[in-house]
């Protein structure tokens, strides 16, 4: 199981939101690339990046910082937020991003996502509120169950599904293990948990299922409720 430390970018700074609300943004670093270096030194293999401005705008908005992060660390990087077309996918791959996360477009145009997954390293982001898919930077909640969307991406070449329980995201209230496992079983795709991680018990609980491929750690690191070095040891 991989641990993917997260850097969420807003106006070029590393921030964390609570329940996806932009007005809740708390700034943790003016130089996000330094955080990436820290994660690398701690033993991380992956970095989870989100262009928050891009998620709402529907197009890249933090390119300068993303380039700086890429140039200053050797981590594998996955990136989401505002990726709506093939041109943007190619642009990010040319920058050296290893995997792109398609979220809102996965609901509106699953055939596009499947076509991209056949050509490029793609992950699908499934964000849910009370089990139903949320889109457009979590500003809208659809009538589609998250497990139904996950099932739609079985056997189509998608590398991973990143499932976020929006109600827990940024709250340090504990990860939703059952939700994560339900997505993994519905899709048969490597599934990465996101939202609510608080401490090492969350890492242990996810690992114990034997069905979760990874977990994204954000606020727990920034607020000091988890020891990332020990977390990496647990999953080693």
PDB file of C-alpha atoms in Angstrom:
ATOM      1  CA  UNK A   1       0.000   0.000   0.000  1.00  0.00           C
ATOM      2  CA  UNK A   2       1.322   3.414  -0.971  1.00  0.00           C
ATOM      3  CA  UNK A   3       1.060   6.607   1.035  1.00  0.00           C
ATOM      4  CA  UNK A   4       0.685   9.673  -1.157  1.00  0.00           C
ATOM      5  CA  UNK A   5       1.351  12.961   0.659  1.00  0.00           C
ATOM      6  CA  UNK A   6      -0.817  15.727  -0.768  1.00  0.00           C
ATOM      7  CA  UNK A   7      -0.124  19.271  -1.880  1.00  0.00           C
ATOM      8  CA  UNK A   8      -3.212  21.271  -2.788  1.00  0.00           C
ATOM      9  CA  UNK A   9      -2.413  24.434  -4.729  1.00  0.00           C
ATOM     10  CA  UNK A  10      -4.413  27.647  -4.457  1.00  0.00           C
ATOM     11  CA  UNK A  11      -3.011  30.882  -5.861  1.00  0.00           C
ATOM     12  CA  UNK A  12       0.453  29.297  -5.972  1.00  0.00           C
ATOM     13  CA  UNK A  13       0.463  28.337  -2.294  1.00  0.00           C
ATOM     14  CA  UNK A  14       0.046  24.999  -0.523  1.00  0.00           C
ATOM     15  CA  UNK A  15      -3.257  25.000   1.327  1.00  0.00           C
ATOM     16  CA  UNK A  16      -5.775  22.619   2.843  1.00  0.00           C
ATOM     17  CA  UNK A  17      -9.513  22.958   2.654  1.00  0.00           C
ATOM     18  CA  UNK A  18     -12.222  21.651   4.959  1.00  0.00           C
ATOM     19  CA  UNK A  19     -14.958  19.684   3.165  1.00  0.00           C
ATOM     20  CA  UNK A  20     -13.846  21.161  -0.151  1.00  0.00           C
ATOM     21  CA  UNK A  21     -14.844  24.739   0.678  1.00  0.00           C
ATOM     22  CA  UNK A  22     -12.475  27.249  -0.954  1.00  0.00           C
ATOM     23  CA  UNK A  23     -13.215  29.869   1.694  1.00  0.00           C
ATOM     24  CA  UNK A  24     -11.888  27.433   4.316  1.00  0.00           C
ATOM     25  CA  UNK A  25      -8.381  27.426   2.778  1.00  0.00           C
ATOM     26  CA  UNK A  26      -5.549  27.489   5.290  1.00  0.00           C
ATOM     27  CA  UNK A  27      -2.096  28.285   3.895  1.00  0.00           C
ATOM     28  CA  UNK A  28       0.729  25.954   4.939  1.00  0.00           C
ATOM     29  CA  UNK A  29       3.518  26.994   2.585  1.00  0.00           C
ATOM     30  CA  UNK A  30       4.347  29.777   0.130  1.00  0.00           C
ATOM     31  CA  UNK A  31       6.885  27.435  -1.507  1.00  0.00           C
ATOM     32  CA  UNK A  32       5.139  24.117  -2.190  1.00  0.00           C
ATOM     33  CA  UNK A  33       8.210  22.627  -3.885  1.00  0.00           C
ATOM     34  CA  UNK A  34       9.948  22.616  -0.499  1.00  0.00           C
ATOM     35  CA  UNK A  35       7.183  20.399   0.871  1.00  0.00           C
ATOM     36  CA  UNK A  36       7.701  17.983  -2.006  1.00  0.00           C
ATOM     37  CA  UNK A  37      11.387  17.741  -1.102  1.00  0.00           C
ATOM     38  CA  UNK A  38      10.453  17.042   2.507  1.00  0.00           C
ATOM     39  CA  UNK A  39       8.137  14.201   1.497  1.00  0.00           C
ATOM     40  CA  UNK A  40      10.850  12.725  -0.686  1.00  0.00           C
ATOM     41  CA  UNK A  41      13.370  12.838   2.155  1.00  0.00           C
ATOM     42  CA  UNK A  42      10.858  11.075   4.429  1.00  0.00           C
ATOM     43  CA  UNK A  43      10.686   8.129   2.057  1.00  0.00           C
ATOM     44  CA  UNK A  44       7.678   8.836  -0.109  1.00  0.00           C
ATOM     45  CA  UNK A  45       7.457   7.394  -3.644  1.00  0.00           C
ATOM     46  CA  UNK A  46       4.448   9.398  -4.774  1.00  0.00           C
ATOM     47  CA  UNK A  47       3.107  12.943  -4.521  1.00  0.00           C
ATOM     48  CA  UNK A  48      -0.579  13.790  -4.923  1.00  0.00           C
ATOM     49  CA  UNK A  49      -1.081  17.247  -6.419  1.00  0.00           C
ATOM     50  CA  UNK A  50      -4.317  19.170  -6.840  1.00  0.00           C
ATOM     51  CA  UNK A  51      -4.782  22.420  -8.732  1.00  0.00           C
ATOM     52  CA  UNK A  52      -7.695  23.782  -6.699  1.00  0.00           C
ATOM     53  CA  UNK A  53      -8.097  26.898  -8.815  1.00  0.00           C
ATOM     54  CA  UNK A  54      -8.091  24.670 -11.863  1.00  0.00           C
ATOM     55  CA  UNK A  55     -10.806  22.432 -10.409  1.00  0.00           C
ATOM     56  CA  UNK A  56     -13.182  25.380 -10.319  1.00  0.00           C
ATOM     57  CA  UNK A  57     -11.966  27.076 -13.503  1.00  0.00           C
ATOM     58  CA  UNK A  58     -11.877  23.932 -15.638  1.00  0.00           C
ATOM     59  CA  UNK A  59      -8.355  24.680 -16.862  1.00  0.00           C
ATOM     60  CA  UNK A  60      -4.803  24.762 -15.425  1.00  0.00           C
ATOM     61  CA  UNK A  61      -4.205  27.655 -13.047  1.00  0.00           C
ATOM     62  CA  UNK A  62      -1.059  26.785 -11.056  1.00  0.00           C
ATOM     63  CA  UNK A  63       1.339  25.765 -13.810  1.00  0.00           C
ATOM     64  CA  UNK A  64       4.291  27.771 -12.519  1.00  0.00           C
ATOM     65  CA  UNK A  65       4.255  26.059  -9.138  1.00  0.00           C
ATOM     66  CA  UNK A  66       3.605  22.644 -10.663  1.00  0.00           C
ATOM     67  CA  UNK A  67       6.668  23.059 -12.893  1.00  0.00           C
ATOM     68  CA  UNK A  68       8.763  24.157  -9.920  1.00  0.00           C
ATOM     69  CA  UNK A  69       7.680  21.122  -7.891  1.00  0.00           C
ATOM     70  CA  UNK A  70       8.476  18.783 -10.791  1.00  0.00           C
ATOM     71  CA  UNK A  71      11.955  20.260 -11.233  1.00  0.00           C
ATOM     72  CA  UNK A  72      12.828  20.029  -7.550  1.00  0.00           C
ATOM     73  CA  UNK A  73      11.942  16.441  -6.653  1.00  0.00           C
ATOM     74  CA  UNK A  74      12.204  12.927  -8.061  1.00  0.00           C
ATOM     75  CA  UNK A  75       8.874  11.683  -6.740  1.00  0.00           C
ATOM     76  CA  UNK A  76       6.278  10.133  -8.989  1.00  0.00           C
ATOM     77  CA  UNK A  77       3.521  12.708  -9.302  1.00  0.00           C
ATOM     78  CA  UNK A  78      -0.194  12.433  -9.932  1.00  0.00           C
ATOM     79  CA  UNK A  79      -2.179  15.582 -10.606  1.00  0.00           C
ATOM     80  CA  UNK A  80      -5.836  16.517 -10.686  1.00  0.00           C
ATOM     81  CA  UNK A  81      -7.937  19.639 -10.926  1.00  0.00           C
ATOM     82  CA  UNK A  82      -9.450  21.135 -14.051  1.00  0.00           C
ATOM     83  CA  UNK A  83      -8.280  18.502 -16.537  1.00  0.00           C
ATOM     84  CA  UNK A  84     -11.036  18.385 -19.131  1.00  0.00           C
ATOM     85  CA  UNK A  85      -9.384  17.617 -22.486  1.00  0.00           C
ATOM     86  CA  UNK A  86      -6.599  15.678 -24.176  1.00  0.00           C
ATOM     87  CA  UNK A  87      -4.535  18.790 -24.827  1.00  0.00           C
ATOM     88  CA  UNK A  88      -4.253  19.460 -21.086  1.00  0.00           C
ATOM     89  CA  UNK A  89      -3.351  15.829 -20.429  1.00  0.00           C
ATOM     90  CA  UNK A  90      -0.524  15.966 -22.972  1.00  0.00           C
ATOM     91  CA  UNK A  91       0.660  19.306 -21.623  1.00  0.00           C
ATOM     92  CA  UNK A  92       1.028  17.916 -18.109  1.00  0.00           C
ATOM     93  CA  UNK A  93       2.691  14.716 -19.313  1.00  0.00           C
ATOM     94  CA  UNK A  94       5.197  16.851 -21.223  1.00  0.00           C
ATOM     95  CA  UNK A  95       5.939  18.623 -17.922  1.00  0.00           C
ATOM     96  CA  UNK A  96       6.844  15.268 -16.390  1.00  0.00           C
ATOM     97  CA  UNK A  97       3.660  14.464 -14.462  1.00  0.00           C
ATOM     98  CA  UNK A  98       3.355  10.685 -14.159  1.00  0.00           C
ATOM     99  CA  UNK A  99      -0.424  10.278 -13.880  1.00  0.00           C
ATOM    100  CA  UNK A 100      -3.412  12.535 -14.459  1.00  0.00           C
ATOM    101  CA  UNK A 101      -6.591  12.436 -12.392  1.00  0.00           C
ATOM    102  CA  UNK A 102      -9.906  12.927 -14.193  1.00  0.00           C
ATOM    103  CA  UNK A 103     -12.803  13.771 -11.902  1.00  0.00           C
ATOM    104  CA  UNK A 104     -15.809  15.791 -13.037  1.00  0.00           C
ATOM    105  CA  UNK A 105     -15.362  14.745 -16.657  1.00  0.00           C
ATOM    106  CA  UNK A 106     -15.614  11.088 -15.557  1.00  0.00           C
ATOM    107  CA  UNK A 107     -19.250  11.708 -14.652  1.00  0.00           C
ATOM    108  CA  UNK A 108     -20.162  13.786 -17.708  1.00  0.00           C
ATOM    109  CA  UNK A 109     -18.212  11.857 -20.335  1.00  0.00           C
ATOM    110  CA  UNK A 110     -17.019   8.411 -19.182  1.00  0.00           C
ATOM    111  CA  UNK A 111     -16.270   7.386 -22.777  1.00  0.00           C
ATOM    112  CA  UNK A 112     -13.722  10.206 -23.020  1.00  0.00           C
ATOM    113  CA  UNK A 113     -12.036   8.983 -19.839  1.00  0.00           C
ATOM    114  CA  UNK A 114     -11.890   5.425 -21.172  1.00  0.00           C
ATOM    115  CA  UNK A 115     -10.387   6.666 -24.437  1.00  0.00           C
ATOM    116  CA  UNK A 116      -7.742   8.637 -22.538  1.00  0.00           C
ATOM    117  CA  UNK A 117      -6.987   5.676 -20.259  1.00  0.00           C
ATOM    118  CA  UNK A 118      -6.227   3.608 -23.345  1.00  0.00           C
ATOM    119  CA  UNK A 119      -3.528   6.095 -24.355  1.00  0.00           C
ATOM    120  CA  UNK A 120      -2.224   7.755 -21.191  1.00  0.00           C
ATOM    121  CA  UNK A 121      -1.654   7.016 -17.468  1.00  0.00           C
ATOM    122  CA  UNK A 122      -5.026   8.008 -16.040  1.00  0.00           C
ATOM    123  CA  UNK A 123      -6.624   7.799 -12.603  1.00  0.00           C
ATOM    124  CA  UNK A 124     -10.287   8.507 -11.963  1.00  0.00           C
ATOM    125  CA  UNK A 125     -11.214  10.720  -9.042  1.00  0.00           C
ATOM    126  CA  UNK A 126     -14.512   9.756  -7.438  1.00  0.00           C
ATOM    127  CA  UNK A 127     -15.581  12.280  -4.828  1.00  0.00           C
ATOM    128  CA  UNK A 128     -18.719  11.518  -2.872  1.00  0.00           C
ATOM    129  CA  UNK A 129     -21.105  13.202  -0.470  1.00  0.00           C
ATOM    130  CA  UNK A 130     -23.162  10.643   1.474  1.00  0.00           C
ATOM    131  CA  UNK A 131     -22.264   8.060  -1.156  1.00  0.00           C
ATOM    132  CA  UNK A 132     -23.266  10.177  -4.174  1.00  0.00           C
ATOM    133  CA  UNK A 133     -20.825  11.606  -6.689  1.00  0.00           C
ATOM    134  CA  UNK A 134     -19.817  15.256  -6.284  1.00  0.00           C
ATOM    135  CA  UNK A 135     -18.495  17.250  -9.257  1.00  0.00           C
ATOM    136  CA  UNK A 136     -17.171  20.688 -10.259  1.00  0.00           C
ATOM    137  CA  UNK A 137     -14.792  21.064  -7.341  1.00  0.00           C
ATOM    138  CA  UNK A 138     -17.410  19.397  -5.104  1.00  0.00           C
ATOM    139  CA  UNK A 139     -19.745  22.326  -5.681  1.00  0.00           C
ATOM    140  CA  UNK A 140     -22.464  20.040  -7.104  1.00  0.00           C
ATOM    141  CA  UNK A 141     -23.757  16.635  -5.968  1.00  0.00           C
ATOM    142  CA  UNK A 142     -25.165  14.306  -8.625  1.00  0.00           C
ATOM    143  CA  UNK A 143     -27.761  11.545  -8.281  1.00  0.00           C
ATOM    144  CA  UNK A 144     -25.228   8.846  -9.197  1.00  0.00           C
ATOM    145  CA  UNK A 145     -24.010   6.459  -6.471  1.00  0.00           C
ATOM    146  CA  UNK A 146     -20.216   6.429  -6.248  1.00  0.00           C
ATOM    147  CA  UNK A 147     -20.099   2.642  -6.557  1.00  0.00           C
ATOM    148  CA  UNK A 148     -22.020   2.838  -9.856  1.00  0.00           C
ATOM    149  CA  UNK A 149     -19.454   5.240 -11.276  1.00  0.00           C
ATOM    150  CA  UNK A 150     -16.625   3.019 -10.033  1.00  0.00           C
ATOM    151  CA  UNK A 151     -18.180   0.000 -11.745  1.00  0.00           C
ATOM    152  CA  UNK A 152     -18.217   1.911 -15.037  1.00  0.00           C
ATOM    153  CA  UNK A 153     -14.419   2.008 -15.061  1.00  0.00           C
ATOM    154  CA  UNK A 154     -13.734  -1.686 -14.527  1.00  0.00           C
ATOM    155  CA  UNK A 155     -11.483  -3.284 -17.177  1.00  0.00           C
ATOM    156  CA  UNK A 156     -10.848  -0.136 -19.230  1.00  0.00           C
ATOM    157  CA  UNK A 157      -7.201   0.583 -18.480  1.00  0.00           C
ATOM    158  CA  UNK A 158      -7.632   3.118 -15.685  1.00  0.00           C
ATOM    159  CA  UNK A 159      -4.577   2.838 -13.417  1.00  0.00           C
ATOM    160  CA  UNK A 160      -6.283   3.806 -10.176  1.00  0.00           C
ATOM    161  CA  UNK A 161      -9.410   5.223  -8.587  1.00  0.00           C
ATOM    162  CA  UNK A 162      -9.008   7.900  -5.946  1.00  0.00           C
ATOM    163  CA  UNK A 163     -12.102   7.991  -3.775  1.00  0.00           C
ATOM    164  CA  UNK A 164     -12.753  10.902  -1.460  1.00  0.00           C
ATOM    165  CA  UNK A 165     -15.407  11.101   1.229  1.00  0.00           C
ATOM    166  CA  UNK A 166     -15.995  14.854   0.926  1.00  0.00           C
ATOM    167  CA  UNK A 167     -17.739  15.064   4.282  1.00  0.00           C
ATOM    168  CA  UNK A 168     -14.566  13.910   6.010  1.00  0.00           C
ATOM    169  CA  UNK A 169     -12.004  15.703   3.866  1.00  0.00           C
ATOM    170  CA  UNK A 170      -9.864  18.050   5.896  1.00  0.00           C
ATOM    171  CA  UNK A 171     -11.718  17.223   9.115  1.00  0.00           C
ATOM    172  CA  UNK A 172      -9.204  14.782  10.688  1.00  0.00           C
ATOM    173  CA  UNK A 173     -12.212  12.651  11.669  1.00  0.00           C
ATOM    174  CA  UNK A 174     -10.853   9.338  10.386  1.00  0.00           C
ATOM    175  CA  UNK A 175     -10.827   7.753   6.951  1.00  0.00           C
ATOM    176  CA  UNK A 176     -13.933   6.012   5.584  1.00  0.00           C
ATOM    177  CA  UNK A 177     -12.567   2.479   5.244  1.00  0.00           C
ATOM    178  CA  UNK A 178     -15.879   0.860   4.262  1.00  0.00           C
ATOM    179  CA  UNK A 179     -16.501   3.399   1.481  1.00  0.00           C
ATOM    180  CA  UNK A 180     -12.995   2.837   0.097  1.00  0.00           C
ATOM    181  CA  UNK A 181     -13.396  -0.934   0.087  1.00  0.00           C
ATOM    182  CA  UNK A 182     -16.807  -0.654  -1.612  1.00  0.00           C
ATOM    183  CA  UNK A 183     -15.220   1.342  -4.452  1.00  0.00           C
ATOM    184  CA  UNK A 184     -12.372  -1.159  -4.771  1.00  0.00           C
ATOM    185  CA  UNK A 185     -14.791  -4.089  -4.973  1.00  0.00           C
ATOM    186  CA  UNK A 186     -17.122  -2.357  -7.427  1.00  0.00           C
ATOM    187  CA  UNK A 187     -14.328  -1.434  -9.833  1.00  0.00           C
ATOM    188  CA  UNK A 188     -11.659  -4.077  -9.429  1.00  0.00           C
ATOM    189  CA  UNK A 189      -9.209  -1.195  -9.934  1.00  0.00           C
ATOM    190  CA  UNK A 190      -6.425  -0.184  -7.530  1.00  0.00           C
ATOM    191  CA  UNK A 191      -8.214   2.157  -5.135  1.00  0.00           C
ATOM    192  CA  UNK A 192      -6.660   4.996  -3.162  1.00  0.00           C
ATOM    193  CA  UNK A 193      -8.398   6.338  -0.050  1.00  0.00           C
ATOM    194  CA  UNK A 194      -8.745  10.059   0.528  1.00  0.00           C
ATOM    195  CA  UNK A 195     -10.455  12.248   3.087  1.00  0.00           C
ATOM    196  CA  UNK A 196     -10.383  12.342   6.869  1.00  0.00           C
ATOM    197  CA  UNK A 197      -7.071  10.598   7.596  1.00  0.00           C
ATOM    198  CA  UNK A 198      -6.051  11.500  11.140  1.00  0.00           C
ATOM    199  CA  UNK A 199      -3.329   9.220  12.482  1.00  0.00           C
ATOM    200  CA  UNK A 200      -1.492   5.917  12.180  1.00  0.00           C
ATOM    201  CA  UNK A 201      -4.633   3.972  13.078  1.00  0.00           C
ATOM    202  CA  UNK A 202      -6.149   4.994   9.752  1.00  0.00           C
ATOM    203  CA  UNK A 203      -3.106   3.679   7.906  1.00  0.00           C
ATOM    204  CA  UNK A 204      -3.245   0.419   9.837  1.00  0.00           C
ATOM    205  CA  UNK A 205      -7.001  -0.002   9.252  1.00  0.00           C
ATOM    206  CA  UNK A 206      -6.679   0.499   5.496  1.00  0.00           C
ATOM    207  CA  UNK A 207      -3.685  -1.810   5.238  1.00  0.00           C
ATOM    208  CA  UNK A 208      -5.500  -4.492   7.238  1.00  0.00           C
ATOM    209  CA  UNK A 209      -8.244  -4.745   4.608  1.00  0.00           C
ATOM    210  CA  UNK A 210      -5.776  -6.043   2.038  1.00  0.00           C
ATOM    211  CA  UNK A 211      -7.985  -4.362  -0.583  1.00  0.00           C
ATOM    212  CA  UNK A 212      -6.719  -0.771  -0.617  1.00  0.00           C
ATOM    213  CA  UNK A 213      -3.834   0.223  -2.898  1.00  0.00           C
ATOM    214  CA  UNK A 214      -2.996   3.555  -1.312  1.00  0.00           C
ATOM    215  CA  UNK A 215      -4.000   6.458   0.897  1.00  0.00           C
ATOM    216  CA  UNK A 216      -3.627  10.203   0.498  1.00  0.00           C
ATOM    217  CA  UNK A 217      -2.387  12.076   3.554  1.00  0.00           C
ATOM    218  CA  UNK A 218      -2.850  15.830   3.694  1.00  0.00           C
ATOM    219  CA  UNK A 219      -4.078  17.763   6.694  1.00  0.00           C
ATOM    220  CA  UNK A 220      -2.944  15.096   9.163  1.00  0.00           C
ATOM    221  CA  UNK A 221       0.637  15.828   8.159  1.00  0.00           C
ATOM    222  CA  UNK A 222       0.239  19.599   8.107  1.00  0.00           C
ATOM    223  CA  UNK A 223      -1.460  19.662  11.511  1.00  0.00           C
ATOM    224  CA  UNK A 224       0.987  17.177  13.033  1.00  0.00           C
ATOM    225  CA  UNK A 225      -1.497  14.433  13.940  1.00  0.00           C
ATOM    226  CA  UNK A 226       0.405  11.754  12.000  1.00  0.00           C
ATOM    227  CA  UNK A 227       4.065  10.774  11.944  1.00  0.00           C
ATOM    228  CA  UNK A 228       4.677  10.231   8.240  1.00  0.00           C
ATOM    229  CA  UNK A 229       7.983   8.456   8.758  1.00  0.00           C
ATOM    230  CA  UNK A 230       6.246   5.852  10.938  1.00  0.00           C
ATOM    231  CA  UNK A 231       3.408   5.631   8.433  1.00  0.00           C
ATOM    232  CA  UNK A 232       5.863   4.749   5.668  1.00  0.00           C
ATOM    233  CA  UNK A 233       7.332   2.066   7.938  1.00  0.00           C
ATOM    234  CA  UNK A 234       3.862   0.532   8.465  1.00  0.00           C
ATOM    235  CA  UNK A 235       3.301   0.074   4.743  1.00  0.00           C
ATOM    236  CA  UNK A 236       6.880  -0.882   3.847  1.00  0.00           C
TER     237      UNK A 236
END
